[in-house]
Amino acid sequence: PTLEMLAAIDILRQLTPESTSATWLFEPSDATRFVNRGATIDYYLKGQPSKVQIEILDAQGAIVNRFAEPPEPIRSDKDAGFSYSTRAPVPKLPAKAGMNRFTWNLRHANARNFPGLIMYGTDTRGPLVPPGTYRIRLTADGVTRTQTVTVRKDPRLADVTDADLQEQARFALEIQEKFSATNDAVVRIRTIKGELADRAAQRPDARLKVIVDGLTNALTEIEGRLYQYRHRSQKSPLNFPNQLNNKLAVLRAVVDSADSRPTDQSYEVFKGLSAQFDQHLGALDALLKKELPPLNKRLQQLKVAPVTGEARVSRPTFP
């Protein structure tokens, strides 16, 4: 029998009159990293709920991942004017009346990203969680049920300790956060450039145009060090080299690619990429500190709203 068949048999054994009379979360089977597709989560919904949510929590109670139906609003590539991107999809959570099944891929939430993001040789998926016990919390129209699931390492890996995998997960998350922060900086730059274009369109002033054009070009130069904005498809890197965010994402994928402790070389590469990040963010802050005051002074003279340089960055609402 397949693993799916065994899981179905296990659920049949758990069926009781109570489990099919209200919202119910069945006890899941253990999941093994790099062996199982993920942790199979079976649940019963009495009637058609308006909202269903599944949260995965670690031993400390921190939310590792969250899935919802209807999903949390995320600006789509199409709505942003992009026909293509390589952003990792957010899995759809089944939410029909009766029995439902969802498979958690044993990963943390996806990295923060932006519409039209094109990566090469990597993606925006979150890192694998380390071995341990995790809590599954199902909420449907205010009714909450919880169960625990154990994530195990492959028992054939005698030379790999749980401590090795804990360090792997910690380091992969550190890399992902730097990758997310790099994407946040791209979002911030694009937001400022949008503000600049809006202010210039409101007042066709020659002096303002010179300031706006100069600042826009300088921002684009910094943006191009953080992300290769010329990418239009996965073939684009053949013509335009990848930049900082893609390098960070590839490093995360390498660290997360097998059950093992990160190599010394991975730490060294991350150190160098982090130094580049600090340099580019420092250049961005210095540019805005220098250029925004004279720009906003001119905008004030023209009775136009100032450019704030503060972008709203989409972040997970996890604690």
PDB file of C-alpha atoms in Angstrom:
ATOM      1  CA  PRO A   1       0.000   0.000   0.000  1.00  0.00           C
ATOM      2  CA  THR A   2       1.071   3.570  -0.635  1.00  0.00           C
ATOM      3  CA  LEU A   3       1.653   6.124   2.125  1.00  0.00           C
ATOM      4  CA  GLU A   4      -1.603   7.845   1.081  1.00  0.00           C
ATOM      5  CA  MET A   5      -3.504   4.566   1.477  1.00  0.00           C
ATOM      6  CA  LEU A   6      -1.989   3.972   4.904  1.00  0.00           C
ATOM      7  CA  ALA A   7      -2.939   7.505   5.952  1.00  0.00           C
ATOM      8  CA  ALA A   8      -6.509   6.921   4.766  1.00  0.00           C
ATOM      9  CA  ILE A   9      -6.712   3.661   6.740  1.00  0.00           C
ATOM     10  CA  ASP A  10      -5.452   5.482   9.847  1.00  0.00           C
ATOM     11  CA  ILE A  11      -8.180   8.122   9.496  1.00  0.00           C
ATOM     12  CA  LEU A  12     -10.853   5.422   9.152  1.00  0.00           C
ATOM     13  CA  ARG A  13      -9.676   3.971  12.468  1.00  0.00           C
ATOM     14  CA  GLN A  14     -10.117   7.383  14.111  1.00  0.00           C
ATOM     15  CA  LEU A  15     -13.672   7.948  12.867  1.00  0.00           C
ATOM     16  CA  THR A  16     -16.248   8.337  15.645  1.00  0.00           C
ATOM     17  CA  PRO A  17     -19.730   9.883  15.812  1.00  0.00           C
ATOM     18  CA  GLU A  18     -18.144  12.935  17.464  1.00  0.00           C
ATOM     19  CA  SER A  19     -15.548  13.403  14.696  1.00  0.00           C
ATOM     20  CA  THR A  20     -18.252  13.801  12.037  1.00  0.00           C
ATOM     21  CA  SER A  21     -20.674  15.963  14.016  1.00  0.00           C
ATOM     22  CA  ALA A  22     -18.561  19.121  14.253  1.00  0.00           C
ATOM     23  CA  THR A  23     -15.283  20.651  13.130  1.00  0.00           C
ATOM     24  CA  TRP A  24     -12.672  17.965  13.781  1.00  0.00           C
ATOM     25  CA  LEU A  25      -8.918  17.598  13.321  1.00  0.00           C
ATOM     26  CA  PHE A  26      -7.616  14.039  13.105  1.00  0.00           C
ATOM     27  CA  GLU A  27      -4.331  12.909  14.603  1.00  0.00           C
ATOM     28  CA  PRO A  28      -1.723  12.976  11.806  1.00  0.00           C
ATOM     29  CA  SER A  29       0.975  10.409  11.158  1.00  0.00           C
ATOM     30  CA  ASP A  30       4.649  11.247  11.681  1.00  0.00           C
ATOM     31  CA  ALA A  31       6.528  12.739   8.732  1.00  0.00           C
ATOM     32  CA  THR A  32      10.165  12.155   7.772  1.00  0.00           C
ATOM     33  CA  ARG A  33      12.238  14.852   6.089  1.00  0.00           C
ATOM     34  CA  PHE A  34      13.252  14.089   2.495  1.00  0.00           C
ATOM     35  CA  VAL A  35      11.224  10.849   2.654  1.00  0.00           C
ATOM     36  CA  ASN A  36       7.594  11.966   2.935  1.00  0.00           C
ATOM     37  CA  ARG A  37       6.091  14.656   0.707  1.00  0.00           C
ATOM     38  CA  GLY A  38       5.025  16.341   3.897  1.00  0.00           C
ATOM     39  CA  ALA A  39       2.709  15.966   6.859  1.00  0.00           C
ATOM     40  CA  THR A  40      -0.809  14.877   5.848  1.00  0.00           C
ATOM     41  CA  ILE A  41      -3.478  16.841   7.737  1.00  0.00           C
ATOM     42  CA  ASP A  42      -7.020  15.455   7.640  1.00  0.00           C
ATOM     43  CA  TYR A  43      -9.972  17.402   9.036  1.00  0.00           C
ATOM     44  CA  TYR A  44     -13.750  17.358   8.968  1.00  0.00           C
ATOM     45  CA  LEU A  45     -15.835  20.508   8.504  1.00  0.00           C
ATOM     46  CA  LYS A  46     -19.476  20.522   9.536  1.00  0.00           C
ATOM     47  CA  GLY A  47     -21.157  22.659   6.902  1.00  0.00           C
ATOM     48  CA  GLN A  48     -19.480  25.225   4.672  1.00  0.00           C
ATOM     49  CA  PRO A  49     -17.401  27.617   6.813  1.00  0.00           C
ATOM     50  CA  SER A  50     -16.751  31.227   5.782  1.00  0.00           C
ATOM     51  CA  LYS A  51     -13.077  30.923   6.740  1.00  0.00           C
ATOM     52  CA  VAL A  52     -10.683  28.094   7.542  1.00  0.00           C
ATOM     53  CA  GLN A  53      -7.130  28.456   8.826  1.00  0.00           C
ATOM     54  CA  ILE A  54      -4.365  26.021   9.647  1.00  0.00           C
ATOM     55  CA  GLU A  55      -1.353  27.177  11.635  1.00  0.00           C
ATOM     56  CA  ILE A  56       1.822  25.217  12.332  1.00  0.00           C
ATOM     57  CA  LEU A  57       3.517  26.074  15.628  1.00  0.00           C
ATOM     58  CA  ASP A  58       6.892  24.971  16.977  1.00  0.00           C
ATOM     59  CA  ALA A  59       7.702  23.776  20.488  1.00  0.00           C
ATOM     60  CA  GLN A  60       8.018  27.367  21.712  1.00  0.00           C
ATOM     61  CA  GLY A  61       4.596  28.324  20.358  1.00  0.00           C
ATOM     62  CA  ALA A  62       5.900  30.452  17.483  1.00  0.00           C
ATOM     63  CA  ILE A  63       3.996  30.186  14.214  1.00  0.00           C
ATOM     64  CA  VAL A  64       6.092  28.424  11.584  1.00  0.00           C
ATOM     65  CA  ASN A  65       3.594  28.624   8.733  1.00  0.00           C
ATOM     66  CA  ARG A  66      -0.005  29.613   8.134  1.00  0.00           C
ATOM     67  CA  PHE A  67      -2.529  28.654   5.468  1.00  0.00           C
ATOM     68  CA  ALA A  68      -6.014  30.092   5.034  1.00  0.00           C
ATOM     69  CA  GLU A  69      -9.081  29.914   2.833  1.00  0.00           C
ATOM     70  CA  PRO A  70      -9.904  32.451   1.625  1.00  0.00           C
ATOM     71  CA  PRO A  71      -6.166  33.222   1.440  1.00  0.00           C
ATOM     72  CA  GLU A  72      -4.624  36.314   2.942  1.00  0.00           C
ATOM     73  CA  PRO A  73      -4.590  39.105   0.320  1.00  0.00           C
ATOM     74  CA  ILE A  74      -1.384  39.193  -1.698  1.00  0.00           C
ATOM     75  CA  ARG A  75      -0.961  41.409  -4.727  1.00  0.00           C
ATOM     76  CA  SER A  76      -0.838  39.101  -7.718  1.00  0.00           C
ATOM     77  CA  ASP A  77       1.607  39.300 -10.608  1.00  0.00           C
ATOM     78  CA  LYS A  78      -1.257  39.930 -13.014  1.00  0.00           C
ATOM     79  CA  ASP A  79      -2.694  42.778 -10.945  1.00  0.00           C
ATOM     80  CA  ALA A  80       0.763  44.362 -10.832  1.00  0.00           C
ATOM     81  CA  GLY A  81       1.108  44.177 -14.622  1.00  0.00           C
ATOM     82  CA  PHE A  82       3.442  41.171 -14.820  1.00  0.00           C
ATOM     83  CA  SER A  83       2.657  38.125 -16.936  1.00  0.00           C
ATOM     84  CA  TYR A  84       5.355  35.920 -15.412  1.00  0.00           C
ATOM     85  CA  SER A  85       7.243  35.351 -12.175  1.00  0.00           C
ATOM     86  CA  THR A  86       8.910  32.532 -10.253  1.00  0.00           C
ATOM     87  CA  ARG A  87       7.411  33.283  -6.857  1.00  0.00           C
ATOM     88  CA  ALA A  88       6.607  30.090  -4.967  1.00  0.00           C
ATOM     89  CA  PRO A  89       2.852  29.497  -4.997  1.00  0.00           C
ATOM     90  CA  VAL A  90       0.799  29.603  -1.826  1.00  0.00           C
ATOM     91  CA  PRO A  91      -0.982  26.227  -1.580  1.00  0.00           C
ATOM     92  CA  LYS A  92      -4.766  26.263  -1.586  1.00  0.00           C
ATOM     93  CA  LEU A  93      -6.359  25.083   1.642  1.00  0.00           C
ATOM     94  CA  PRO A  94      -9.354  22.769   1.052  1.00  0.00           C
ATOM     95  CA  ALA A  95     -12.426  24.108   2.844  1.00  0.00           C
ATOM     96  CA  LYS A  96     -15.504  22.184   1.726  1.00  0.00           C
ATOM     97  CA  ALA A  97     -18.138  20.678   3.960  1.00  0.00           C
ATOM     98  CA  GLY A  98     -17.131  17.160   4.998  1.00  0.00           C
ATOM     99  CA  MET A  99     -13.694  15.513   4.883  1.00  0.00           C
ATOM    100  CA  ASN A 100     -10.682  17.554   3.742  1.00  0.00           C
ATOM    101  CA  ARG A 101      -7.003  16.771   3.336  1.00  0.00           C
ATOM    102  CA  PHE A 102      -4.065  19.185   3.210  1.00  0.00           C
ATOM    103  CA  THR A 103      -0.355  18.391   3.016  1.00  0.00           C
ATOM    104  CA  TRP A 104       2.064  20.690   4.819  1.00  0.00           C
ATOM    105  CA  ASN A 105       5.414  20.496   3.015  1.00  0.00           C
ATOM    106  CA  LEU A 106       7.376  20.689   6.315  1.00  0.00           C
ATOM    107  CA  ARG A 107       8.613  24.175   5.413  1.00  0.00           C
ATOM    108  CA  HIS A 108       8.541  27.596   6.945  1.00  0.00           C
ATOM    109  CA  ALA A 109       6.521  30.321   5.240  1.00  0.00           C
ATOM    110  CA  ASN A 110       7.739  31.615   1.883  1.00  0.00           C
ATOM    111  CA  ALA A 111      10.183  34.506   1.858  1.00  0.00           C
ATOM    112  CA  ARG A 112       8.818  38.025   1.434  1.00  0.00           C
ATOM    113  CA  ASN A 113       8.863  38.915  -2.241  1.00  0.00           C
ATOM    114  CA  PHE A 114       7.234  41.152  -4.845  1.00  0.00           C
ATOM    115  CA  PRO A 115       5.197  40.777  -8.056  1.00  0.00           C
ATOM    116  CA  GLY A 116       7.181  39.900 -11.162  1.00  0.00           C
ATOM    117  CA  LEU A 117      10.108  38.455  -9.200  1.00  0.00           C
ATOM    118  CA  ILE A 118      12.160  36.163 -11.431  1.00  0.00           C
ATOM    119  CA  MET A 119      14.710  33.861  -9.842  1.00  0.00           C
ATOM    120  CA  TYR A 120      17.227  31.556 -11.503  1.00  0.00           C
ATOM    121  CA  GLY A 121      18.099  28.149 -10.075  1.00  0.00           C
ATOM    122  CA  THR A 122      16.153  28.746  -6.880  1.00  0.00           C
ATOM    123  CA  ASP A 123      12.799  29.887  -5.499  1.00  0.00           C
ATOM    124  CA  THR A 124      11.175  31.728  -2.602  1.00  0.00           C
ATOM    125  CA  ARG A 125      10.118  28.682  -0.559  1.00  0.00           C
ATOM    126  CA  GLY A 126      10.834  28.713   3.144  1.00  0.00           C
ATOM    127  CA  PRO A 127      13.447  26.356   4.637  1.00  0.00           C
ATOM    128  CA  LEU A 128      12.612  22.911   5.963  1.00  0.00           C
ATOM    129  CA  VAL A 129      11.815  22.736   9.657  1.00  0.00           C
ATOM    130  CA  PRO A 130      14.185  20.688  11.831  1.00  0.00           C
ATOM    131  CA  PRO A 131      13.131  17.437  13.486  1.00  0.00           C
ATOM    132  CA  GLY A 132      10.810  17.919  16.422  1.00  0.00           C
ATOM    133  CA  THR A 133       7.210  18.020  17.576  1.00  0.00           C
ATOM    134  CA  TYR A 134       4.939  20.629  16.021  1.00  0.00           C
ATOM    135  CA  ARG A 135       1.413  21.676  16.870  1.00  0.00           C
ATOM    136  CA  ILE A 136      -1.265  21.901  14.192  1.00  0.00           C
ATOM    137  CA  ARG A 137      -4.018  24.408  14.954  1.00  0.00           C
ATOM    138  CA  LEU A 138      -7.174  24.291  12.835  1.00  0.00           C
ATOM    139  CA  THR A 139      -9.670  27.141  13.115  1.00  0.00           C
ATOM    140  CA  ALA A 140     -12.993  27.210  11.257  1.00  0.00           C
ATOM    141  CA  ASP A 141     -15.551  29.940  11.971  1.00  0.00           C
ATOM    142  CA  GLY A 142     -14.255  30.415  15.506  1.00  0.00           C
ATOM    143  CA  VAL A 143     -13.959  26.722  16.389  1.00  0.00           C
ATOM    144  CA  THR A 144     -10.389  25.603  17.101  1.00  0.00           C
ATOM    145  CA  ARG A 145      -8.930  22.095  17.193  1.00  0.00           C
ATOM    146  CA  THR A 146      -5.311  21.102  17.786  1.00  0.00           C
ATOM    147  CA  GLN A 147      -3.132  18.061  17.234  1.00  0.00           C
ATOM    148  CA  THR A 148       0.604  17.404  17.270  1.00  0.00           C
ATOM    149  CA  VAL A 149       2.788  15.994  14.525  1.00  0.00           C
ATOM    150  CA  THR A 150       6.330  14.691  14.815  1.00  0.00           C
ATOM    151  CA  VAL A 151       8.837  15.559  12.107  1.00  0.00           C
ATOM    152  CA  ARG A 152      11.689  13.060  12.031  1.00  0.00           C
ATOM    153  CA  LYS A 153      15.051  12.869  10.320  1.00  0.00           C
ATOM    154  CA  ASP A 154      15.822   9.996   7.990  1.00  0.00           C
ATOM    155  CA  PRO A 155      16.852   7.149  10.348  1.00  0.00           C
ATOM    156  CA  ARG A 156      19.465   5.993   7.835  1.00  0.00           C
ATOM    157  CA  LEU A 157      21.556   9.107   8.568  1.00  0.00           C
ATOM    158  CA  ALA A 158      23.529   7.796  11.519  1.00  0.00           C
ATOM    159  CA  ASP A 159      26.250  10.453  11.249  1.00  0.00           C
ATOM    160  CA  VAL A 160      23.842  13.427  11.279  1.00  0.00           C
ATOM    161  CA  THR A 161      22.640  14.653  14.675  1.00  0.00           C
ATOM    162  CA  ASP A 162      19.523  16.601  15.559  1.00  0.00           C
ATOM    163  CA  ALA A 163      21.862  19.418  16.609  1.00  0.00           C
ATOM    164  CA  ASP A 164      23.268  19.486  13.055  1.00  0.00           C
ATOM    165  CA  LEU A 165      19.766  19.869  11.629  1.00  0.00           C
ATOM    166  CA  GLN A 166      18.803  22.503  14.193  1.00  0.00           C
ATOM    167  CA  GLU A 167      21.804  24.563  13.095  1.00  0.00           C
ATOM    168  CA  GLN A 168      20.956  23.970   9.454  1.00  0.00           C
ATOM    169  CA  ALA A 169      17.421  25.283  10.007  1.00  0.00           C
ATOM    170  CA  ARG A 170      18.636  28.278  12.034  1.00  0.00           C
ATOM    171  CA  PHE A 171      21.170  29.266   9.392  1.00  0.00           C
ATOM    172  CA  ALA A 172      18.735  28.731   6.508  1.00  0.00           C
ATOM    173  CA  LEU A 173      16.231  31.017   8.239  1.00  0.00           C
ATOM    174  CA  GLU A 174      18.934  33.643   8.770  1.00  0.00           C
ATOM    175  CA  ILE A 175      19.724  33.559   5.060  1.00  0.00           C
ATOM    176  CA  GLN A 176      16.041  33.724   4.169  1.00  0.00           C
ATOM    177  CA  GLU A 177      15.549  36.790   6.357  1.00  0.00           C
ATOM    178  CA  LYS A 178      18.410  38.547   4.546  1.00  0.00           C
ATOM    179  CA  PHE A 179      16.859  37.519   1.225  1.00  0.00           C
ATOM    180  CA  SER A 180      13.503  38.908   2.381  1.00  0.00           C
ATOM    181  CA  ALA A 181      15.130  42.142   3.565  1.00  0.00           C
ATOM    182  CA  THR A 182      16.765  42.527   0.149  1.00  0.00           C
ATOM    183  CA  ASN A 183      13.362  42.152  -1.486  1.00  0.00           C
ATOM    184  CA  ASP A 184      11.933  44.658   0.997  1.00  0.00           C
ATOM    185  CA  ALA A 185      14.549  47.160  -0.158  1.00  0.00           C
ATOM    186  CA  VAL A 186      13.502  46.646  -3.792  1.00  0.00           C
ATOM    187  CA  VAL A 187       9.873  47.271  -2.799  1.00  0.00           C
ATOM    188  CA  ARG A 188      10.911  50.421  -0.954  1.00  0.00           C
ATOM    189  CA  ILE A 189      12.885  51.738  -3.917  1.00  0.00           C
ATOM    190  CA  ARG A 190      10.033  51.056  -6.325  1.00  0.00           C
ATOM    191  CA  THR A 191       7.568  52.756  -4.006  1.00  0.00           C
ATOM    192  CA  ILE A 192       9.755  55.867  -3.844  1.00  0.00           C
ATOM    193  CA  LYS A 193      10.174  55.884  -7.626  1.00  0.00           C
ATOM    194  CA  GLY A 194       6.401  55.673  -7.932  1.00  0.00           C
ATOM    195  CA  GLU A 195       6.029  58.658  -5.608  1.00  0.00           C
ATOM    196  CA  LEU A 196       8.583  60.592  -7.642  1.00  0.00           C
ATOM    197  CA  ALA A 197       6.751  59.908 -10.888  1.00  0.00           C
ATOM    198  CA  ASP A 198       3.456  60.932  -9.291  1.00  0.00           C
ATOM    199  CA  ARG A 199       4.823  64.248  -7.960  1.00  0.00           C
ATOM    200  CA  ALA A 200       6.478  65.094 -11.279  1.00  0.00           C
ATOM    201  CA  ALA A 201       3.213  64.433 -13.108  1.00  0.00           C
ATOM    202  CA  GLN A 202       1.316  66.773 -10.793  1.00  0.00           C
ATOM    203  CA  ARG A 203       3.542  69.769 -11.512  1.00  0.00           C
ATOM    204  CA  PRO A 204       5.343  70.100 -14.887  1.00  0.00           C
ATOM    205  CA  ASP A 205       8.208  72.087 -13.377  1.00  0.00           C
ATOM    206  CA  ALA A 206      11.640  72.088 -15.058  1.00  0.00           C
ATOM    207  CA  ARG A 207      13.608  72.328 -11.821  1.00  0.00           C
ATOM    208  CA  LEU A 208      11.544  69.547 -10.223  1.00  0.00           C
ATOM    209  CA  LYS A 209      12.072  67.339 -13.278  1.00  0.00           C
ATOM    210  CA  VAL A 210      15.848  67.615 -12.999  1.00  0.00           C
ATOM    211  CA  ILE A 211      15.755  66.612  -9.330  1.00  0.00           C
ATOM    212  CA  VAL A 212      13.286  63.752  -9.920  1.00  0.00           C
ATOM    213  CA  ASP A 213      15.186  62.359 -12.911  1.00  0.00           C
ATOM    214  CA  GLY A 214      18.490  62.412 -11.056  1.00  0.00           C
ATOM    215  CA  LEU A 215      17.103  60.714  -7.959  1.00  0.00           C
ATOM    216  CA  THR A 216      15.189  58.125 -10.004  1.00  0.00           C
ATOM    217  CA  ASN A 217      18.326  57.154 -11.911  1.00  0.00           C
ATOM    218  CA  ALA A 218      20.336  56.862  -8.711  1.00  0.00           C
ATOM    219  CA  LEU A 219      17.639  54.691  -7.113  1.00  0.00           C
ATOM    220  CA  THR A 220      17.512  52.444 -10.174  1.00  0.00           C
ATOM    221  CA  GLU A 221      21.264  51.922  -9.972  1.00  0.00           C
ATOM    222  CA  ILE A 222      20.982  50.718  -6.360  1.00  0.00           C
ATOM    223  CA  GLU A 223      17.941  48.598  -7.212  1.00  0.00           C
ATOM    224  CA  GLY A 224      19.960  46.903  -9.955  1.00  0.00           C
ATOM    225  CA  ARG A 225      22.553  45.791  -7.422  1.00  0.00           C
ATOM    226  CA  LEU A 226      19.883  44.226  -5.249  1.00  0.00           C
ATOM    227  CA  TYR A 227      17.824  42.612  -8.019  1.00  0.00           C
ATOM    228  CA  GLN A 228      18.301  42.114 -11.754  1.00  0.00           C
ATOM    229  CA  TYR A 229      15.274  44.123 -12.859  1.00  0.00           C
ATOM    230  CA  ARG A 230      15.970  43.359 -16.548  1.00  0.00           C
ATOM    231  CA  HIS A 231      14.806  39.778 -16.046  1.00  0.00           C
ATOM    232  CA  ARG A 232      11.622  38.943 -17.932  1.00  0.00           C
ATOM    233  CA  SER A 233      11.782  35.125 -17.941  1.00  0.00           C
ATOM    234  CA  GLN A 234      13.903  32.283 -16.568  1.00  0.00           C
ATOM    235  CA  LYS A 235      16.099  32.580 -19.668  1.00  0.00           C
ATOM    236  CA  SER A 236      16.936  36.223 -18.960  1.00  0.00           C
ATOM    237  CA  PRO A 237      19.948  35.382 -16.730  1.00  0.00           C
ATOM    238  CA  LEU A 238      21.680  34.103 -19.856  1.00  0.00           C
ATOM    239  CA  ASN A 239      21.966  37.765 -20.868  1.00  0.00           C
ATOM    240  CA  PHE A 240      21.781  39.625 -17.555  1.00  0.00           C
ATOM    241  CA  PRO A 241      23.673  38.409 -14.463  1.00  0.00           C
ATOM    242  CA  ASN A 242      21.856  37.629 -11.235  1.00  0.00           C
ATOM    243  CA  GLN A 243      22.227  40.065  -8.382  1.00  0.00           C
ATOM    244  CA  LEU A 244      22.249  39.941  -4.589  1.00  0.00           C
ATOM    245  CA  ASN A 245      18.789  38.575  -3.826  1.00  0.00           C
ATOM    246  CA  ASN A 246      19.181  35.647  -6.231  1.00  0.00           C
ATOM    247  CA  LYS A 247      22.584  34.793  -4.750  1.00  0.00           C
ATOM    248  CA  LEU A 248      21.107  34.751  -1.256  1.00  0.00           C
ATOM    249  CA  ALA A 249      18.219  32.535  -2.380  1.00  0.00           C
ATOM    250  CA  VAL A 250      20.607  30.090  -4.050  1.00  0.00           C
ATOM    251  CA  LEU A 251      22.698  29.927  -0.886  1.00  0.00           C
ATOM    252  CA  ARG A 252      19.589  29.185   1.168  1.00  0.00           C
ATOM    253  CA  ALA A 253      18.688  26.390  -1.251  1.00  0.00           C
ATOM    254  CA  VAL A 254      22.197  24.905  -1.019  1.00  0.00           C
ATOM    255  CA  VAL A 255      22.183  24.952   2.790  1.00  0.00           C
ATOM    256  CA  ASP A 256      18.694  23.430   2.802  1.00  0.00           C
ATOM    257  CA  SER A 257      19.290  20.810   0.110  1.00  0.00           C
ATOM    258  CA  ALA A 258      20.132  17.790   2.266  1.00  0.00           C
ATOM    259  CA  ASP A 259      20.133  16.544   5.850  1.00  0.00           C
ATOM    260  CA  SER A 260      23.503  17.898   6.957  1.00  0.00           C
ATOM    261  CA  ARG A 261      25.184  20.631   8.923  1.00  0.00           C
ATOM    262  CA  PRO A 262      26.074  23.733   6.818  1.00  0.00           C
ATOM    263  CA  THR A 263      29.596  23.782   5.420  1.00  0.00           C
ATOM    264  CA  ASP A 264      32.207  26.327   6.448  1.00  0.00           C
ATOM    265  CA  GLN A 265      32.119  27.705   2.897  1.00  0.00           C
ATOM    266  CA  SER A 266      28.398  28.473   3.237  1.00  0.00           C
ATOM    267  CA  TYR A 267      29.070  30.659   6.280  1.00  0.00           C
ATOM    268  CA  GLU A 268      31.840  32.482   4.429  1.00  0.00           C
ATOM    269  CA  VAL A 269      29.661  33.120   1.384  1.00  0.00           C
ATOM    270  CA  PHE A 270      26.864  34.456   3.591  1.00  0.00           C
ATOM    271  CA  LYS A 271      29.290  36.764   5.356  1.00  0.00           C
ATOM    272  CA  GLY A 272      30.326  38.263   2.024  1.00  0.00           C
ATOM    273  CA  LEU A 273      26.760  38.621   0.746  1.00  0.00           C
ATOM    274  CA  SER A 274      25.675  40.228   4.026  1.00  0.00           C
ATOM    275  CA  ALA A 275      28.476  42.785   3.666  1.00  0.00           C
ATOM    276  CA  GLN A 276      27.186  43.622   0.178  1.00  0.00           C
ATOM    277  CA  PHE A 277      23.671  44.040   1.562  1.00  0.00           C
ATOM    278  CA  ASP A 278      24.896  46.444   4.247  1.00  0.00           C
ATOM    279  CA  GLN A 279      26.831  48.421   1.640  1.00  0.00           C
ATOM    280  CA  HIS A 280      23.850  48.791  -0.707  1.00  0.00           C
ATOM    281  CA  LEU A 281      21.420  49.674   2.082  1.00  0.00           C
ATOM    282  CA  GLY A 282      23.892  52.195   3.410  1.00  0.00           C
ATOM    283  CA  ALA A 283      24.128  53.767  -0.033  1.00  0.00           C
ATOM    284  CA  LEU A 284      20.327  53.919  -0.262  1.00  0.00           C
ATOM    285  CA  ASP A 285      19.952  55.589   3.133  1.00  0.00           C
ATOM    286  CA  ALA A 286      22.721  58.076   2.351  1.00  0.00           C
ATOM    287  CA  LEU A 287      21.138  58.925  -1.012  1.00  0.00           C
ATOM    288  CA  LEU A 288      17.723  59.582   0.491  1.00  0.00           C
ATOM    289  CA  LYS A 289      19.177  61.587   3.371  1.00  0.00           C
ATOM    290  CA  LYS A 290      20.952  63.831   0.878  1.00  0.00           C
ATOM    291  CA  GLU A 291      18.358  64.120  -1.898  1.00  0.00           C
ATOM    292  CA  LEU A 292      14.956  64.053  -0.217  1.00  0.00           C
ATOM    293  CA  PRO A 293      15.245  67.379   1.704  1.00  0.00           C
ATOM    294  CA  PRO A 294      15.877  69.575  -1.392  1.00  0.00           C
ATOM    295  CA  LEU A 295      13.266  67.614  -3.331  1.00  0.00           C
ATOM    296  CA  ASN A 296      10.619  68.060  -0.646  1.00  0.00           C
ATOM    297  CA  LYS A 297      11.527  71.718  -0.293  1.00  0.00           C
ATOM    298  CA  ARG A 298      10.761  72.209  -3.973  1.00  0.00           C
ATOM    299  CA  LEU A 299       7.557  70.179  -3.641  1.00  0.00           C
ATOM    300  CA  GLN A 300       6.502  72.394  -0.735  1.00  0.00           C
ATOM    301  CA  GLN A 301       7.076  75.475  -2.903  1.00  0.00           C
ATOM    302  CA  LEU A 302       4.879  73.891  -5.566  1.00  0.00           C
ATOM    303  CA  LYS A 303       2.270  72.923  -2.928  1.00  0.00           C
ATOM    304  CA  VAL A 304       2.636  69.222  -3.609  1.00  0.00           C
ATOM    305  CA  ALA A 305       2.756  66.437  -0.995  1.00  0.00           C
ATOM    306  CA  PRO A 306       6.291  65.403   0.005  1.00  0.00           C
ATOM    307  CA  VAL A 307       7.993  62.125  -0.861  1.00  0.00           C
ATOM    308  CA  THR A 308       8.318  60.230   2.397  1.00  0.00           C
ATOM    309  CA  GLY A 309      10.535  57.340   1.331  1.00  0.00           C
ATOM    310  CA  GLU A 310       8.561  55.029   3.585  1.00  0.00           C
ATOM    311  CA  ALA A 311       7.209  51.945   1.799  1.00  0.00           C
ATOM    312  CA  ARG A 312       4.628  49.616   3.171  1.00  0.00           C
ATOM    313  CA  VAL A 313       6.348  46.242   3.098  1.00  0.00           C
ATOM    314  CA  SER A 314       4.238  43.084   3.228  1.00  0.00           C
ATOM    315  CA  ARG A 315       5.446  40.958   6.131  1.00  0.00           C
ATOM    316  CA  PRO A 316       4.072  37.765   7.640  1.00  0.00           C
ATOM    317  CA  THR A 317       1.880  38.529  10.651  1.00  0.00           C
ATOM    318  CA  PHE A 318       3.530  35.763  12.648  1.00  0.00           C
ATOM    319  CA  PRO A 319       4.814  36.592  16.149  1.00  0.00           C
TER     320      PRO A 319
END
